[in-house]
């Protein structure tokens, strides 16, 4: 019996030493990589997820050709989100223009271990009656219909205001996330600006905002551009009692996972360093950190990316 425990202790101690040495080697490896090389590598790894890393803000934003574009949007996506650890406020704005019903929706909240916000534009093939809009599957728009989105995401906590992300670009779905940041949706507020292709479309959207309860003086309009602040949603959540319980449970898990992420990656303070450390040290956790949306095709892409980056490295290369 004593021999058995002695052997077990020696094996455990040997595994600890090997793991400790491997951990120190990975930390040294990440620290020795030039910053441009680290950003390039991280962007190659996260490209199948539909995101790009912005180093000077330490955030992720959605790419124009992200895989999410293939699936459109329906209201049920928001109702199912808490079951995938996504807890957010949402504001769908429906309006009719050019013989079609359009949808521009805003989101802000917690996406796993990420705090962030989103704005997306979708349309139907025809005019949809108001009572059917919440059940309709809206499609993503064509490239020539894409507006210019701008968002300035901030968090108000303990009487201090922290800027999380500021980004502007032509897009059909602009999303920005700060990893390792935990927030309640009510703590976040966003200043949105939209530059539409023409004034007629902008006024159709503005009138829809007014019908939701936004005040005329809260809208800043200049030509085909409209700006407003999004704090408290005018559209109440209507996903039921069990969804609210799921939100509470999801936020409990999100807070724990966020703390675990910061603890495990504590040798570093920058997201690119933290994620590359996880990629080399705990690759399965790396993939979980970036899985903000799920689908079969998405999983296949990630699996292919995994095999591509786990090939034997050439001499002198980091991978």
Coordinates of N, CA, C and O in Angstrom, one line a residue, residues 90-93 106 108 190 192 205-219 226-235:
X90 N -32.3 44.0 -25.8 CA -32.5 44.1 -27.3 C -33.6 45.1 -27.6 O -34.5 45.2 -26.9
X91 N -33.4 45.7 -28.7 CA -34.4 46.7 -29.2 C -34.6 46.5 -30.7 O -33.8 47.1 -31.5
X92 N -35.6 45.8 -31.1 CA -35.9 45.6 -32.5 C -36.7 46.8 -33.0 O -37.7 47.2 -32.4
X93 N -36.3 47.4 -34.1 CA -37.0 48.5 -34.7 C -37.5 48.1 -36.1 O -36.6 47.9 -37.0
X106 N -30.8 46.5 -32.0 CA -29.7 46.8 -31.2 C -29.6 45.9 -30.0 O -30.6 45.5 -29.5
X108 N -27.1 44.9 -26.3 CA -26.0 45.2 -25.4 C -26.1 44.3 -24.2 O -27.2 44.0 -23.7
X190 N -25.1 52.7 -25.0 CA -24.5 52.8 -26.3 C -25.0 54.0 -27.0 O -26.2 54.3 -27.1
X192 N -25.5 55.2 -30.7 CA -25.5 54.6 -32.0 C -25.7 55.8 -33.0 O -26.4 56.7 -32.8
X205 N -37.1 55.0 -40.6 CA -36.5 54.5 -39.4 C -36.8 55.4 -38.2 O -37.1 55.0 -37.1
X206 N -36.6 56.7 -38.4 CA -36.8 57.7 -37.3 C -38.2 57.6 -36.8 O -38.5 57.7 -35.6
X207 N -39.2 57.6 -37.7 CA -40.6 57.5 -37.3 C -40.9 56.2 -36.5 O -41.7 56.2 -35.6
X208 N -40.2 55.1 -36.9 CA -40.4 53.9 -36.1 C -39.8 54.0 -34.7 O -40.4 53.5 -33.8
X209 N -38.7 54.7 -34.6 CA -38.2 55.0 -33.2 C -39.2 55.8 -32.4 O -39.4 55.6 -31.2
X210 N -39.8 56.8 -33.0 CA -40.7 57.7 -32.3 C -42.0 56.9 -31.9 O -42.5 57.1 -30.8
X211 N -42.4 55.9 -32.7 CA -43.5 55.1 -32.4 C -43.2 54.2 -31.2 O -44.1 53.8 -30.4
X212 N -41.9 53.8 -31.1 CA -41.5 53.0 -29.9 C -41.5 53.7 -28.6 O -41.5 53.1 -27.5
X213 N -41.5 55.1 -28.7 CA -41.4 55.9 -27.5 C -40.2 56.8 -27.3 O -40.1 57.5 -26.3
X214 N -39.3 56.7 -28.3 CA -38.2 57.7 -28.2 C -38.7 59.1 -28.5 O -39.6 59.3 -29.3
X215 N -38.1 60.1 -27.8 CA -38.5 61.5 -27.9 C -37.8 62.1 -29.1 O -36.6 61.8 -29.4
X216 N -38.5 63.0 -29.8 CA -37.9 63.7 -30.9 C -36.6 64.5 -30.6 O -35.6 64.5 -31.3
X217 N -36.5 65.0 -29.4 CA -35.3 65.8 -29.0 C -34.1 64.9 -28.7 O -33.0 65.4 -28.6
X218 N -34.4 63.6 -28.5 CA -33.3 62.6 -28.2 C -32.6 62.1 -29.5 O -31.6 61.4 -29.5
X219 N -33.2 62.5 -30.6 CA -32.7 62.0 -31.9 C -31.9 63.2 -32.6 O -32.4 64.3 -32.7
X226 N -28.6 59.6 -38.6 CA -29.3 59.7 -37.3 C -28.5 59.2 -36.2 O -27.9 58.1 -36.3
X227 N -28.5 59.8 -35.0 CA -27.8 59.4 -33.9 C -28.7 59.4 -32.7 O -29.6 60.3 -32.5
X228 N -28.5 58.5 -31.7 CA -29.3 58.4 -30.5 C -28.6 57.5 -29.5 O -27.7 56.8 -29.8
X229 N -29.1 57.6 -28.3 CA -28.5 56.8 -27.2 C -29.4 55.7 -26.8 O -30.7 55.9 -26.8
X230 N -28.8 54.5 -26.5 CA -29.6 53.4 -26.2 C -29.2 52.9 -24.8 O -28.0 52.5 -24.6
X231 N -30.1 53.1 -23.8 CA -29.8 52.7 -22.4 C -30.8 51.7 -21.9 O -30.6 50.5 -21.8
X232 N -32.1 52.2 -21.8 CA -33.2 51.3 -21.4 C -34.0 51.0 -22.6 O -34.4 51.9 -23.3
X233 N -34.2 49.7 -22.8 CA -35.0 49.3 -24.0 C -36.4 49.7 -23.9 O -37.1 49.6 -22.9
X234 N -37.0 50.3 -25.0 CA -38.4 50.6 -25.1 C -39.2 49.4 -25.3 O -40.4 49.4 -25.0
X235 N -38.6 48.4 -25.9 CA -39.4 47.1 -26.2 C -39.2 46.2 -25.0 O -38.0 45.7 -24.8

